[in-house]
CSV table of C-alpha atoms and ligand atoms in Angstrom, one decimal:
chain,number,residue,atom,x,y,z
A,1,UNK,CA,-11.9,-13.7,-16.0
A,2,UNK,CA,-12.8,-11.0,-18.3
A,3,UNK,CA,-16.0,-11.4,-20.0
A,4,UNK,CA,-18.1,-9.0,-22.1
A,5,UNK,CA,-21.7,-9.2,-23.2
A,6,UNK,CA,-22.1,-10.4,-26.4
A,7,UNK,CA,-25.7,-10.9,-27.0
A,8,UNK,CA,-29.5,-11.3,-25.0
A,9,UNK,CA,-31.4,-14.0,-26.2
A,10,UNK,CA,-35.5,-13.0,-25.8
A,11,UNK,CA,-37.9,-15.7,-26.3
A,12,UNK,CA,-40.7,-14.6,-28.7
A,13,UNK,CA,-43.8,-15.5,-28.8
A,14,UNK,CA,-45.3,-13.1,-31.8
A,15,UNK,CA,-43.0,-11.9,-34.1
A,16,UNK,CA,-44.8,-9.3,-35.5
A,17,UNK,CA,-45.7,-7.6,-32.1
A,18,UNK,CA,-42.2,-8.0,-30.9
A,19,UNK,CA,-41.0,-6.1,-33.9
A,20,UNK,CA,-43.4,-3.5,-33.4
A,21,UNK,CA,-42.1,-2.6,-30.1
A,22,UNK,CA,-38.5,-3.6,-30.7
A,23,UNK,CA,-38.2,-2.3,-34.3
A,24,UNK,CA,-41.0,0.2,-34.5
A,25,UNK,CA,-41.6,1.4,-31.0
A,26,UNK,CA,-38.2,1.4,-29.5
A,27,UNK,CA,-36.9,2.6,-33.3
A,28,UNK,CA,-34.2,0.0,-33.1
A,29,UNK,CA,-32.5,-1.6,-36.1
A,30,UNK,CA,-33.3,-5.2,-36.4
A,31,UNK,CA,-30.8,-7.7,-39.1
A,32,UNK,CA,-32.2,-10.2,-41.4
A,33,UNK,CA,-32.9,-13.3,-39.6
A,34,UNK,CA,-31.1,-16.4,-39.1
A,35,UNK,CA,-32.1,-19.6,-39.2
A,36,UNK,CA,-30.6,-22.4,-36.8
A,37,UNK,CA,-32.3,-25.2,-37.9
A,38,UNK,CA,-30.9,-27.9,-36.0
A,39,UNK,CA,-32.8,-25.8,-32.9
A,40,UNK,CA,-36.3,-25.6,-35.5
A,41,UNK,CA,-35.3,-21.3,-34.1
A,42,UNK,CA,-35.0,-18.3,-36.2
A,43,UNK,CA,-32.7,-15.7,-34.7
A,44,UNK,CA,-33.2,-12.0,-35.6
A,45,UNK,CA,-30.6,-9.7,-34.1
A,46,UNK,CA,-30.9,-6.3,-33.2
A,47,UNK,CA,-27.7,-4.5,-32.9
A,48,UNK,CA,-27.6,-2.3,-29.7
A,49,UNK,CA,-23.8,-0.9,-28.7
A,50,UNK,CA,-21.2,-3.3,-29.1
A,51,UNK,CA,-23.8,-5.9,-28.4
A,52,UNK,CA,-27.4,-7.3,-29.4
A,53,UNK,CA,-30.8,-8.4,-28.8
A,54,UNK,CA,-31.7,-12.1,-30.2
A,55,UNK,CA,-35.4,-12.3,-30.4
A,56,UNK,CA,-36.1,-16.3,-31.1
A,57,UNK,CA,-38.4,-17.6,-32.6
A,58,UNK,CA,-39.3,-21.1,-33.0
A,59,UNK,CA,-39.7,-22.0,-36.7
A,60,UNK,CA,-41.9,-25.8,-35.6
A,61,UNK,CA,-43.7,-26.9,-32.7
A,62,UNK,CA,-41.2,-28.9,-31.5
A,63,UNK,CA,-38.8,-26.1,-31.1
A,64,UNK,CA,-37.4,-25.8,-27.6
A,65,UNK,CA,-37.9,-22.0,-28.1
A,66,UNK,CA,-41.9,-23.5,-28.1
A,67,UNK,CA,-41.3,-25.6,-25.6
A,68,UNK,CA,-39.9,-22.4,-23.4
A,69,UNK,CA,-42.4,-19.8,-24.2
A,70,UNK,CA,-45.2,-23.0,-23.4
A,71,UNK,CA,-43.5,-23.4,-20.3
A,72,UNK,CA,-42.6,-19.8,-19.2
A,73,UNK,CA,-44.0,-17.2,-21.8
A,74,UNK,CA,-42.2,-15.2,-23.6
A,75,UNK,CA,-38.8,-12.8,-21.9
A,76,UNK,CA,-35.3,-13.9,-21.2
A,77,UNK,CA,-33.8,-16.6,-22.7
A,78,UNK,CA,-30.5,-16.9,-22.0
A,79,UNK,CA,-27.4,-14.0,-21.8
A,80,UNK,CA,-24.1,-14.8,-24.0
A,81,UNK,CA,-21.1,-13.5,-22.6
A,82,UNK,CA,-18.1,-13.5,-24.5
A,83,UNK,CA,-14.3,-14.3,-23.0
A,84,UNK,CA,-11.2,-15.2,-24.4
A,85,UNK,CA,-10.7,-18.4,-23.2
A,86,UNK,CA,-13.8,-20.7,-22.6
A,87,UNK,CA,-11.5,-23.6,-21.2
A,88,UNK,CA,-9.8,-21.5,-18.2
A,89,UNK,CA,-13.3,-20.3,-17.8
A,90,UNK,CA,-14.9,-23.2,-17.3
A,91,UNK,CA,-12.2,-24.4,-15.3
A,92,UNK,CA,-12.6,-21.6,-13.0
A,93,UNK,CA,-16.0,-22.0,-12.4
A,94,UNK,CA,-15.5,-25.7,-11.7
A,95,UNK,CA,-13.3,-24.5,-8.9
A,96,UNK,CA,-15.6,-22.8,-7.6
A,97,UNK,CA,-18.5,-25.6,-7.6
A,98,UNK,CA,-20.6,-23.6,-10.1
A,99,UNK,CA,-23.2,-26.2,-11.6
A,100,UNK,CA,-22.7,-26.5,-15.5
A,101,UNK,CA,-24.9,-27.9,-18.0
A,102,UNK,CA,-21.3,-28.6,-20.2
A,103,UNK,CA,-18.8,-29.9,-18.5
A,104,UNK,CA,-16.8,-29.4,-21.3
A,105,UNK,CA,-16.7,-26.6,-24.5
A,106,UNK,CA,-18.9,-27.7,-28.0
A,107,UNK,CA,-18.3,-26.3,-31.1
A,108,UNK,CA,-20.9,-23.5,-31.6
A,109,UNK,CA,-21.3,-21.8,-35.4
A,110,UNK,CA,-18.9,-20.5,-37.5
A,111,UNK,CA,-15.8,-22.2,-35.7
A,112,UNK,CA,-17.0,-20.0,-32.1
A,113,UNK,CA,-16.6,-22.4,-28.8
A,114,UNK,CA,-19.4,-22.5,-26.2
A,115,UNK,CA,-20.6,-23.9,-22.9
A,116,UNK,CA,-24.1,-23.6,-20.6
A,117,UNK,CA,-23.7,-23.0,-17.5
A,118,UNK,CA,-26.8,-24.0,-15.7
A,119,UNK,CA,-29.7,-21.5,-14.2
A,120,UNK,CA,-29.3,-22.6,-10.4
A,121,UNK,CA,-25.5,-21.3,-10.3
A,122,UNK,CA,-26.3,-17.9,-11.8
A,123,UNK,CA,-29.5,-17.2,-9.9
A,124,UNK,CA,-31.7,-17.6,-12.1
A,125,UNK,CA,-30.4,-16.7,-15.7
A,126,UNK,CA,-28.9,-19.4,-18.5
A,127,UNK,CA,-26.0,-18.0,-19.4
A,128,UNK,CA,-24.0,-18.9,-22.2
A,129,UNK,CA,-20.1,-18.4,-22.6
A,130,UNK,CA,-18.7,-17.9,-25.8
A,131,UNK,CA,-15.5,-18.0,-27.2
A,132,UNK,CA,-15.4,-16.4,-30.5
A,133,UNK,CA,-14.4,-18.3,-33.7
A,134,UNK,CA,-12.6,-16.4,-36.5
A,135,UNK,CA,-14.7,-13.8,-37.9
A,136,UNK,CA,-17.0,-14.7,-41.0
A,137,UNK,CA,-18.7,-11.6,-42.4
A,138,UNK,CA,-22.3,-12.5,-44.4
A,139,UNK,CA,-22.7,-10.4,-48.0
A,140,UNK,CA,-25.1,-8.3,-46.2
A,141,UNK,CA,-22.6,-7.1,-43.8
A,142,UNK,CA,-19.9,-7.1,-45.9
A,143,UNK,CA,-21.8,-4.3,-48.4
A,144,UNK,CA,-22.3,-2.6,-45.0
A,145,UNK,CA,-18.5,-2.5,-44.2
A,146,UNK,CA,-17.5,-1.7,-47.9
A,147,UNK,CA,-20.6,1.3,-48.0
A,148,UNK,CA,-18.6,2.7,-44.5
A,149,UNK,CA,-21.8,2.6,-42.5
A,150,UNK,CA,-20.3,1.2,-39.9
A,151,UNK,CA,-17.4,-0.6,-38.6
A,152,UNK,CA,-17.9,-4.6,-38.4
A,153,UNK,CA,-18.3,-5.8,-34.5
A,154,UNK,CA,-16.8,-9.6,-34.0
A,155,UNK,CA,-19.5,-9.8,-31.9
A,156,UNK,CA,-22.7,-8.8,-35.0
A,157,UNK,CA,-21.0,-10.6,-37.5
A,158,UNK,CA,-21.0,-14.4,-36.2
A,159,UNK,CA,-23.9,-16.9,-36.3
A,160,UNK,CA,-25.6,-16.7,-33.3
A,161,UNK,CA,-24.9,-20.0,-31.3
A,162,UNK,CA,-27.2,-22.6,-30.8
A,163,UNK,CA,-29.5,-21.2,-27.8
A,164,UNK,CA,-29.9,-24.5,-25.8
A,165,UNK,CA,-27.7,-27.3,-25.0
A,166,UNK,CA,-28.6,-30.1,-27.3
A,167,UNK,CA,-30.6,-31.0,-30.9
A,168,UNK,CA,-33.1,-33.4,-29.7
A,169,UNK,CA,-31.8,-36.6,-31.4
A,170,UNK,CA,-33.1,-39.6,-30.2
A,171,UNK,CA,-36.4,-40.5,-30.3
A,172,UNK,CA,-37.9,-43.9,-30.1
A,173,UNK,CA,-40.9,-45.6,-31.3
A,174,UNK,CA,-42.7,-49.3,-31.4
A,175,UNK,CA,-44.5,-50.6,-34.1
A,176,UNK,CA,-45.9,-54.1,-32.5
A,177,UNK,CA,-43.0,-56.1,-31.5
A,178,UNK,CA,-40.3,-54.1,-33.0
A,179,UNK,CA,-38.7,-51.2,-31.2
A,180,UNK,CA,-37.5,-48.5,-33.8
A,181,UNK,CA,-34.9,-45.8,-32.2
A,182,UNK,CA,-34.2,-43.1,-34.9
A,183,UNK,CA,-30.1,-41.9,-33.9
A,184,UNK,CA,-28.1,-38.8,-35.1
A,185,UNK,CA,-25.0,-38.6,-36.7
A,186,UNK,CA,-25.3,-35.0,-36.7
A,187,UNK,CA,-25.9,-32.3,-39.6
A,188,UNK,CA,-24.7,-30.9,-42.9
A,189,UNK,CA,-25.5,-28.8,-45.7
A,190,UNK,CA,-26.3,-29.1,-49.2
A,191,UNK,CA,-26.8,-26.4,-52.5
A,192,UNK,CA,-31.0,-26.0,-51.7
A,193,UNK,CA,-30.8,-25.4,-55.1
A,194,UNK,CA,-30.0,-28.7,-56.2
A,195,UNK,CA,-31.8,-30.6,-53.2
A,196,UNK,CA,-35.3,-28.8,-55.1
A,197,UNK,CA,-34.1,-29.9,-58.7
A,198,UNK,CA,-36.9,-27.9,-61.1
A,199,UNK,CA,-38.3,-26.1,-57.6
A,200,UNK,CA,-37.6,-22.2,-57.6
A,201,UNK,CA,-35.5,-20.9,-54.7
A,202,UNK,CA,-38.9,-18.6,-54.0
A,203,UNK,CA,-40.5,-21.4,-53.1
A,204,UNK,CA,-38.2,-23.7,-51.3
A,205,UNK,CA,-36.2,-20.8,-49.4
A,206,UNK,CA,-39.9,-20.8,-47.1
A,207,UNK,CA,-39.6,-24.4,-46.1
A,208,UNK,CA,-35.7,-24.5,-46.1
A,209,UNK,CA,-33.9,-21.1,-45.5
A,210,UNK,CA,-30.8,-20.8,-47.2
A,211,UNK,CA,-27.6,-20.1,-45.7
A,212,UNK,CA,-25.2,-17.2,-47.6
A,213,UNK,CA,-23.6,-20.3,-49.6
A,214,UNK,CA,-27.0,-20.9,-50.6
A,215,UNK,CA,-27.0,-24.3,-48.7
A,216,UNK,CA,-29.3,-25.8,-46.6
A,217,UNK,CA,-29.0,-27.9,-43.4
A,218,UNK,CA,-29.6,-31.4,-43.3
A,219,UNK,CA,-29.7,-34.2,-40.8
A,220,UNK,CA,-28.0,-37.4,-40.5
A,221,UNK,CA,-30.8,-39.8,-39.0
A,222,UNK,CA,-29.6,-43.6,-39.2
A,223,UNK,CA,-32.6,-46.0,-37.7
A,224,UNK,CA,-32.0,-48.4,-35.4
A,225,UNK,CA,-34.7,-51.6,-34.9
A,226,UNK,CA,-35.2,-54.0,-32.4
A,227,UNK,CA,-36.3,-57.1,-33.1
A,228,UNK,CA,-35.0,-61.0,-33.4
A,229,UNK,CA,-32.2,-58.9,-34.4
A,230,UNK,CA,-30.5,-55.2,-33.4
A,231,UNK,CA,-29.9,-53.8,-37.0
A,232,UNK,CA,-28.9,-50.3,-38.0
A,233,UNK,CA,-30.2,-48.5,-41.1
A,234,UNK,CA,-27.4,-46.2,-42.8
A,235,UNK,CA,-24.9,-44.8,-40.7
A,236,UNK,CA,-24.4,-40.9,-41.4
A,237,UNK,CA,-21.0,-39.6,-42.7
A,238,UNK,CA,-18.4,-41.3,-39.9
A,239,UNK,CA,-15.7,-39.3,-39.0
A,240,UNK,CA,-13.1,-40.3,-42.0
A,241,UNK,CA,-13.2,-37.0,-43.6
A,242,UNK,CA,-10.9,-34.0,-44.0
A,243,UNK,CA,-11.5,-30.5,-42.5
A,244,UNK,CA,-11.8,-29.4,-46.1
A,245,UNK,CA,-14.6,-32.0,-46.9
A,246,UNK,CA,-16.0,-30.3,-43.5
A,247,UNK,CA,-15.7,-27.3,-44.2
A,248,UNK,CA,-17.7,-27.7,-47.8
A,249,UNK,CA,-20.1,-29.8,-46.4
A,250,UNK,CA,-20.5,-27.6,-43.3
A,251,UNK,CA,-20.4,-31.0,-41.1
A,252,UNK,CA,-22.0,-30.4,-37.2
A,253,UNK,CA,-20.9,-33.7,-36.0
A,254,UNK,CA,-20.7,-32.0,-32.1
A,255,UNK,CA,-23.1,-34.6,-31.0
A,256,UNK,CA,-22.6,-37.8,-33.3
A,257,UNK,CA,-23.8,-41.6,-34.2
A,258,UNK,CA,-21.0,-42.1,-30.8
A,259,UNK,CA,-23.3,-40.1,-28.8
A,260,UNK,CA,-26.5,-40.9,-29.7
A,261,UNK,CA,-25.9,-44.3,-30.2
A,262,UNK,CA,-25.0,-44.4,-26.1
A,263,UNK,CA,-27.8,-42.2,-25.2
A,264,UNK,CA,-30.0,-44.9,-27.2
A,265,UNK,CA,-28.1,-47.2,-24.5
A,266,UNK,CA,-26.4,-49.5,-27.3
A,267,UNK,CA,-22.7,-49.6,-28.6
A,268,UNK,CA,-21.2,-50.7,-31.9
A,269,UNK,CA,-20.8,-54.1,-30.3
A,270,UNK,CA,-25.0,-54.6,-30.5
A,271,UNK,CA,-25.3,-54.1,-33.9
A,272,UNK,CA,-25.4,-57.5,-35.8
A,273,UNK,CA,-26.9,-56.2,-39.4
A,274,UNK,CA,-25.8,-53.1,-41.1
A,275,UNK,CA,-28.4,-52.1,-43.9
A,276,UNK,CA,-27.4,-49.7,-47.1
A,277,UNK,CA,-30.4,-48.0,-48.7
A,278,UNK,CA,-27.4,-46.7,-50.8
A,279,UNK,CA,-23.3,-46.3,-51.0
A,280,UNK,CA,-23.8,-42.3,-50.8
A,281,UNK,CA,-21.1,-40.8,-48.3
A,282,UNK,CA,-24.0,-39.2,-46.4
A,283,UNK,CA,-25.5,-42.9,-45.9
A,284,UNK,CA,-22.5,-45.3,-45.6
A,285,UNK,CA,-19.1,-42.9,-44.6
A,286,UNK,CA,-20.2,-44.2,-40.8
A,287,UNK,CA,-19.9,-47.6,-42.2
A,288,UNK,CA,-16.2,-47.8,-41.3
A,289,UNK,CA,-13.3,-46.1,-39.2
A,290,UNK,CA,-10.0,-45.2,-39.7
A,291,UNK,CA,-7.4,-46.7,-37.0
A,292,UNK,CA,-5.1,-45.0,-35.8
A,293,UNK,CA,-2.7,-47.1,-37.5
A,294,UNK,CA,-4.4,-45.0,-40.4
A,295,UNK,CA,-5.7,-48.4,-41.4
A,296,UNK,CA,-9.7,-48.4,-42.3
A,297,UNK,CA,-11.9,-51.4,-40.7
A,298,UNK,CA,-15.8,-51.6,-40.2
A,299,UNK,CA,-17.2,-49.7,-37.5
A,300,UNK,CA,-19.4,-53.0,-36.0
A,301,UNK,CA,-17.4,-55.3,-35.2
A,302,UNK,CA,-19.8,-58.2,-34.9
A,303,UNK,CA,-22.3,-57.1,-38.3
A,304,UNK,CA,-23.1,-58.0,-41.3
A,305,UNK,CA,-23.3,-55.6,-44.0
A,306,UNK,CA,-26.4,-55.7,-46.3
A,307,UNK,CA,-25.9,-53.5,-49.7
A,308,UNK,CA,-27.7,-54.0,-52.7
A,309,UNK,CA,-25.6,-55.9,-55.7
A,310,UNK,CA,-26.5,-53.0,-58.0
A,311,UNK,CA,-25.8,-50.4,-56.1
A,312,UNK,CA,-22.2,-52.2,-55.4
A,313,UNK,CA,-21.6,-52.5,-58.8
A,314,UNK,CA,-22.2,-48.6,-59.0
A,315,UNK,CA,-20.1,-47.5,-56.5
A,316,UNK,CA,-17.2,-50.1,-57.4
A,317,UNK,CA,-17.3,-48.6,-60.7
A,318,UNK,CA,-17.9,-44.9,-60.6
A,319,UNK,CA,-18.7,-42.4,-63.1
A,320,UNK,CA,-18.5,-38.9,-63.5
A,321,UNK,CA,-22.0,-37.9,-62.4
A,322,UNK,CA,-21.9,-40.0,-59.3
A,323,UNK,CA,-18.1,-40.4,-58.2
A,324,UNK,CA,-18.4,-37.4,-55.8
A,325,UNK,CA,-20.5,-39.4,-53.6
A,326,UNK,CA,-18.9,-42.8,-53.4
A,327,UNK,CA,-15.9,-42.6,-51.7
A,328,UNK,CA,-14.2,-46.2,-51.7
A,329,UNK,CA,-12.7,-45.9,-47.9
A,330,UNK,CA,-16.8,-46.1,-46.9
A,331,UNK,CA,-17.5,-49.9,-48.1
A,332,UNK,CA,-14.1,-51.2,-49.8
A,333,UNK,CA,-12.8,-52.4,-46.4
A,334,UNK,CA,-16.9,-54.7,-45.9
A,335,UNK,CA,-15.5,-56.7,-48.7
A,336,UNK,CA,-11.9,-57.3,-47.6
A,337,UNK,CA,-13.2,-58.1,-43.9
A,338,UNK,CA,-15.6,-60.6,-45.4
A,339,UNK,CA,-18.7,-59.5,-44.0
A,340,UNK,CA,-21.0,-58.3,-46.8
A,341,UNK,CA,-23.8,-59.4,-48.1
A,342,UNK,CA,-24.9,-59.0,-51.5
A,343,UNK,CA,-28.3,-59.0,-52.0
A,344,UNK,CA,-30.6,-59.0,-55.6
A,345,UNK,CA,-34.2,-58.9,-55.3
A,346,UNK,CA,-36.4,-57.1,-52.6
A,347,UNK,CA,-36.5,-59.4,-49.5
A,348,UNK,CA,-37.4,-59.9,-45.6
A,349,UNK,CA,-33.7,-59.2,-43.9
A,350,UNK,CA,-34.6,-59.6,-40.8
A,351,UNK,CA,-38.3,-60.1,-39.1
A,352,UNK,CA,-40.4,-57.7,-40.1
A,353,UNK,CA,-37.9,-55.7,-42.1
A,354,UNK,CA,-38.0,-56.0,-45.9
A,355,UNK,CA,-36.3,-53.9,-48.7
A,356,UNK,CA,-37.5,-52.4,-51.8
A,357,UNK,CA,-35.7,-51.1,-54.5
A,358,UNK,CA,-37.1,-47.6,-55.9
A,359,UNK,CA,-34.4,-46.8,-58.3
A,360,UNK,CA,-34.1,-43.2,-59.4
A,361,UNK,CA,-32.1,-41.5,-56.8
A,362,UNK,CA,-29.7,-44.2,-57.8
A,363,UNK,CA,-30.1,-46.7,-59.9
A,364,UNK,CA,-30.7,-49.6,-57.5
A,365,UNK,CA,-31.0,-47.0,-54.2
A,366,UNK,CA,-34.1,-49.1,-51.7
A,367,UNK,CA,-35.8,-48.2,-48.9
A,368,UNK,CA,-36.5,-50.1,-45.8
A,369,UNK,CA,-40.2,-51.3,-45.3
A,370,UNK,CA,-40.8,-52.6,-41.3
A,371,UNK,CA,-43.6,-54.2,-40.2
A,372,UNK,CA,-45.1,-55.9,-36.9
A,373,UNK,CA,-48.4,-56.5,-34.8
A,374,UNK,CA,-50.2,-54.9,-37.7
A,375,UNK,CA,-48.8,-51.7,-37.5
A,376,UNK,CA,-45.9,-50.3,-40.6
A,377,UNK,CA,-43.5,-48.1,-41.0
A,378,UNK,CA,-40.9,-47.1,-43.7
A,379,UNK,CA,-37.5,-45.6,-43.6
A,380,UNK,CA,-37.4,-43.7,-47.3
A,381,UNK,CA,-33.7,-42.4,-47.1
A,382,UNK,CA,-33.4,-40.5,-50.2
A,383,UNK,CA,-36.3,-41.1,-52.0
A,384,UNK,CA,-38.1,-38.5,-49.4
A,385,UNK,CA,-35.4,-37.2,-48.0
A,386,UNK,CA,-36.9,-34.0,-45.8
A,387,UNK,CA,-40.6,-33.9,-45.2
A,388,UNK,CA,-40.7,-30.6,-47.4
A,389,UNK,CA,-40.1,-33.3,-50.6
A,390,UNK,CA,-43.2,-34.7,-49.8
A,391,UNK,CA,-45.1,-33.0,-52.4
A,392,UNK,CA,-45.0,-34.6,-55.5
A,393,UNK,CA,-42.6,-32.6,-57.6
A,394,UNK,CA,-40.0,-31.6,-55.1
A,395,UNK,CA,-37.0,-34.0,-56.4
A,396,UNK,CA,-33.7,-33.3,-55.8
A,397,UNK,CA,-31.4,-32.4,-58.8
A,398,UNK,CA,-29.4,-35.1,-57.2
A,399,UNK,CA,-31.3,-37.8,-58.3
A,400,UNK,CA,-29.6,-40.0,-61.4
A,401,UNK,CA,-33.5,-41.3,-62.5
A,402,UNK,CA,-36.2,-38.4,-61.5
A,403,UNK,CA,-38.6,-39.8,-62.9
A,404,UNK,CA,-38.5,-43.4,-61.5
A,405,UNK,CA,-38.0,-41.1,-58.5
A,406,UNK,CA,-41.6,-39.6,-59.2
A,407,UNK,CA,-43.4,-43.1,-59.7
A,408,UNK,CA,-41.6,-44.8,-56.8
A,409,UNK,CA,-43.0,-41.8,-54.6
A,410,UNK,CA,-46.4,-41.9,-55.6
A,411,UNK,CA,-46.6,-44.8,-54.6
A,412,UNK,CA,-45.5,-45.3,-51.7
A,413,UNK,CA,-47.1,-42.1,-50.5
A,414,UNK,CA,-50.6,-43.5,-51.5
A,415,UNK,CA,-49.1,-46.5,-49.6
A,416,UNK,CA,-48.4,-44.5,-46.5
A,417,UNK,CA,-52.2,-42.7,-46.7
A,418,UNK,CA,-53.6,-45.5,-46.9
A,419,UNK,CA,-51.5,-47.7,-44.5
A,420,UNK,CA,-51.2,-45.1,-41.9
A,421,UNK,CA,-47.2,-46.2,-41.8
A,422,UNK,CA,-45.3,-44.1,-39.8
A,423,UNK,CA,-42.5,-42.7,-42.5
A,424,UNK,CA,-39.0,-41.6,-41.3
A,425,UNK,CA,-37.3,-39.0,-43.4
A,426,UNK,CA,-33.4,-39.6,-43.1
A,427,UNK,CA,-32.5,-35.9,-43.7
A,428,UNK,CA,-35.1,-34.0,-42.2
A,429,UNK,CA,-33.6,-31.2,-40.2
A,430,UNK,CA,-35.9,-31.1,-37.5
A,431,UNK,CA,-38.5,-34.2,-37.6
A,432,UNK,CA,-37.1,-38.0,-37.5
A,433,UNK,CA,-40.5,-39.5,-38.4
A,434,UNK,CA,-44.3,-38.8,-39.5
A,435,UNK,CA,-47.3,-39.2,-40.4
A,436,UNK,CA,-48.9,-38.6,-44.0
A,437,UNK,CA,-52.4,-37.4,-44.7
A,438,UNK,CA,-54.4,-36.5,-47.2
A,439,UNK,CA,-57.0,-33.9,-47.1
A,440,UNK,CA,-58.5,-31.8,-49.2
A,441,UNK,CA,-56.9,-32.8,-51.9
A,442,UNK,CA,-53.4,-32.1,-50.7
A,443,UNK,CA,-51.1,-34.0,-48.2
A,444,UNK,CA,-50.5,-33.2,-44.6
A,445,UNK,CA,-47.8,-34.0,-42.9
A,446,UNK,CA,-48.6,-35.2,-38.8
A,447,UNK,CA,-45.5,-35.1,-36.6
A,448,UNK,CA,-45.3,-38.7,-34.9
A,449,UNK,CA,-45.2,-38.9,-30.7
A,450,UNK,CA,-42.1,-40.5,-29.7
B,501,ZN,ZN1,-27.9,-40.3,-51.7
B,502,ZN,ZN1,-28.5,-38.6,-48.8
């Protein structure tokens, strides 16, 4: 097989002294970064020959850039090499009994193919194979090409792949009786713009780095309790969509509801109660599935689907603000099949589980409250929907109501001070669930143990 270097990947410890040698000392040229946020790793590239240095950094403690430099310190990461095809590649090494940490290719960024092949077959190095995507050049390198600097490289000019094998995407957690599993149904990106609403890019580009659409990444984090009853909490974005819809919404669905689902060691066959905080595609496209008789069913085969009435009646009977978010195919087919369940005023669903309507990001949007042995915890979907919207003002432009979205959060952030609940933020990038606290004067947000 041919293969050709394509990039290094250095585990960083401190940026700034890293640069100094790499940058200052060594007189290199180093890129703006990138952020991989699905990894909590910032990747700045330093073009050297026809291939590059990655310094990573981890961007939150729970990186497993951290976790690496805790383990190891700070030096080599992993080396990328880049072939033609990834699937005789692999194939090859199979062959030849070389241990591999994917058995099988995953989509890396911008369309590239890639696959781990594990330490202990290349003697101590994690090596990555690529298999580049087609090309997509950034603005940056684009005014580079058109100023005749220098020629673009297919190898400088791609996102850098995700540097280990797997988002960590299942986490679980008890509160009393109950056990609370927070799945994945994978990423996908929104304007950051219009996630802030009145918040200015300068301030909301530190907590949630653009990309060079100006969108920001998002997570897809259904909850899953355990209780009298197995119930799931929203259901991502399914897998109903077109590769255009994809492609706008920059979907990562390489590791799924499917996947975390069976990781969490339950199928769609557990699931007996299926609860809507809202119709939103983001929320209720994993709702159903399309045969392949092209026909649309529900996904669980043995639940009940809980929506609110309101919110029903909304996204029966769209409007122009809102129909680009309710997409019929998603809840329609509940109806038809006979198993939903209207409900009108907030209410226990299941024991311990109770819903509460907050309004404003829709009109009738609610949030899950769970409670058990004295302990509570609430799943906010969109009325919090990253923990960087924690702060009072930070409401998305999304939001129909912002101001009912404003009261509803107050309070049930003074709630979650005071009540020490354990809040899970549906589209947080990098952290399923937390803790809120208060000190001097301004809130903290506490990363919850799994
Ligand atoms: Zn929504
Ligand atoms: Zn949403």
């Amino acid at each position: 097989m041919k293969a050709i270097l394509d990039h290094v990947g250095i585990a960083v410890k401190d940026l700034d002294a890293a640069l100094a040698f790499y940058r200052d000392a060594l007189g290199l040229e180093v890129e703006p970064p990138e952020d991989v946020p699905s990894q909590r790793v910032r990747a700045h590239f330093v073009p050297v020959g026809d291939a590059s240095l990655e310094l990573l950094e981890a961007t939150a403690p729970d990186s497993p850039i951290a976790a690496f430099v805790d383990k190891r310190g700070p030096g080599l990461h992993h080396i990328t090499l880049r072939v033609d095809d990834i699937h005789a590649a692999i194939a090859q090494l199979k062959s030849r009994g070389s241990r591999l940490i994917d058995a099988d290719p995953r989509p890396g960024a911008e369309g590239s193919l890639v696959a781990f092949i594990h330490p202990t077959a290349a003697h101590g190095v994690l090596v990555e194979l690529k298999q580049a995507g087609p090309v997509v050049r950034s603005a940056h390198r684009e005014r580079e090409v058109v100023a005749g600097e220098r020629t673009a490289r297919p190898g400088l000019v791609q996102k850098p792949a995700a540097p280990t094998p797997h988002a960590d995407t299942v986490r679980r957690y008890a509160i009393g009786d109950l056990e609370l599993i927070s799945v994945c149904d994978g990423f996908f990106r929104l304007d950051g713009g219009a996630m802030f609403g009145v918040v200015p890019r300068r301030l909301w580009e530190r907590v949630a780095p653009p990309d060079e659409r100006n969108r920001i990444t998002l997570a897809m984090r259904p909850l899953i309790v355990r209780g009298a009853r197995t119930m799931i909490i929203d259901a991502g974005v399914g897998d109903k969509e077109t590769a255009k819809f994809s492609e706008i919404y920059g979907l990562d669905r390489a590791r799924n509801l499917d996947h975390t689902l069976a990781e969490a060691g339950l199928s769609v066959e557990d699931i007996e109660i299926v609860l809507a905080t809202h119709l939103h595609f983001d929320h209720a496209g994993g709702f159903t599935v399309r045969d392949a008789d092209g026909r649309v069913r529900p996904r669980f085969p043995r639940a009940q689907y809980v929506v609110r009435r309101g919110e029903w009646e909304d996204a029966t009977h769209p409007n122009e603000r809102n129909k680009a978010s309710y997409f019929a195919d998603n809840f329609a087919p509940l109806a038809a099949a006979g198993v939903l369940q209207l409900v009108d005023e907030d209410q226990t669903i299941m024991p311990g589980v109770r819903v509460r309507r907050t309004g404003g990001h829709t009109s009738h949007h609610q949030i899950a409250t769970i409670e058990s042995g004295g302990k509570v915890a609430a799943y906010v979907a969109d009325l919090i929907p990253t923990t960087a919207h924690v702060p009072n003002a930070w409401i998305m432009g999304y939001d129909l109501y912002p101001l009912d979205t404003l009261a509803a959060k107050k309070t049930l952030l003074k709630e979650a001070v005071e009540r020490e609940m354990l809040i899970f933020f549906e589209h947080d990038p990098s952290m399923a669930a937390a803790y809120i606290r208060e000190e001097d004067g301004g809130r903290r947000v506490i990363p919850a143990p799994a």
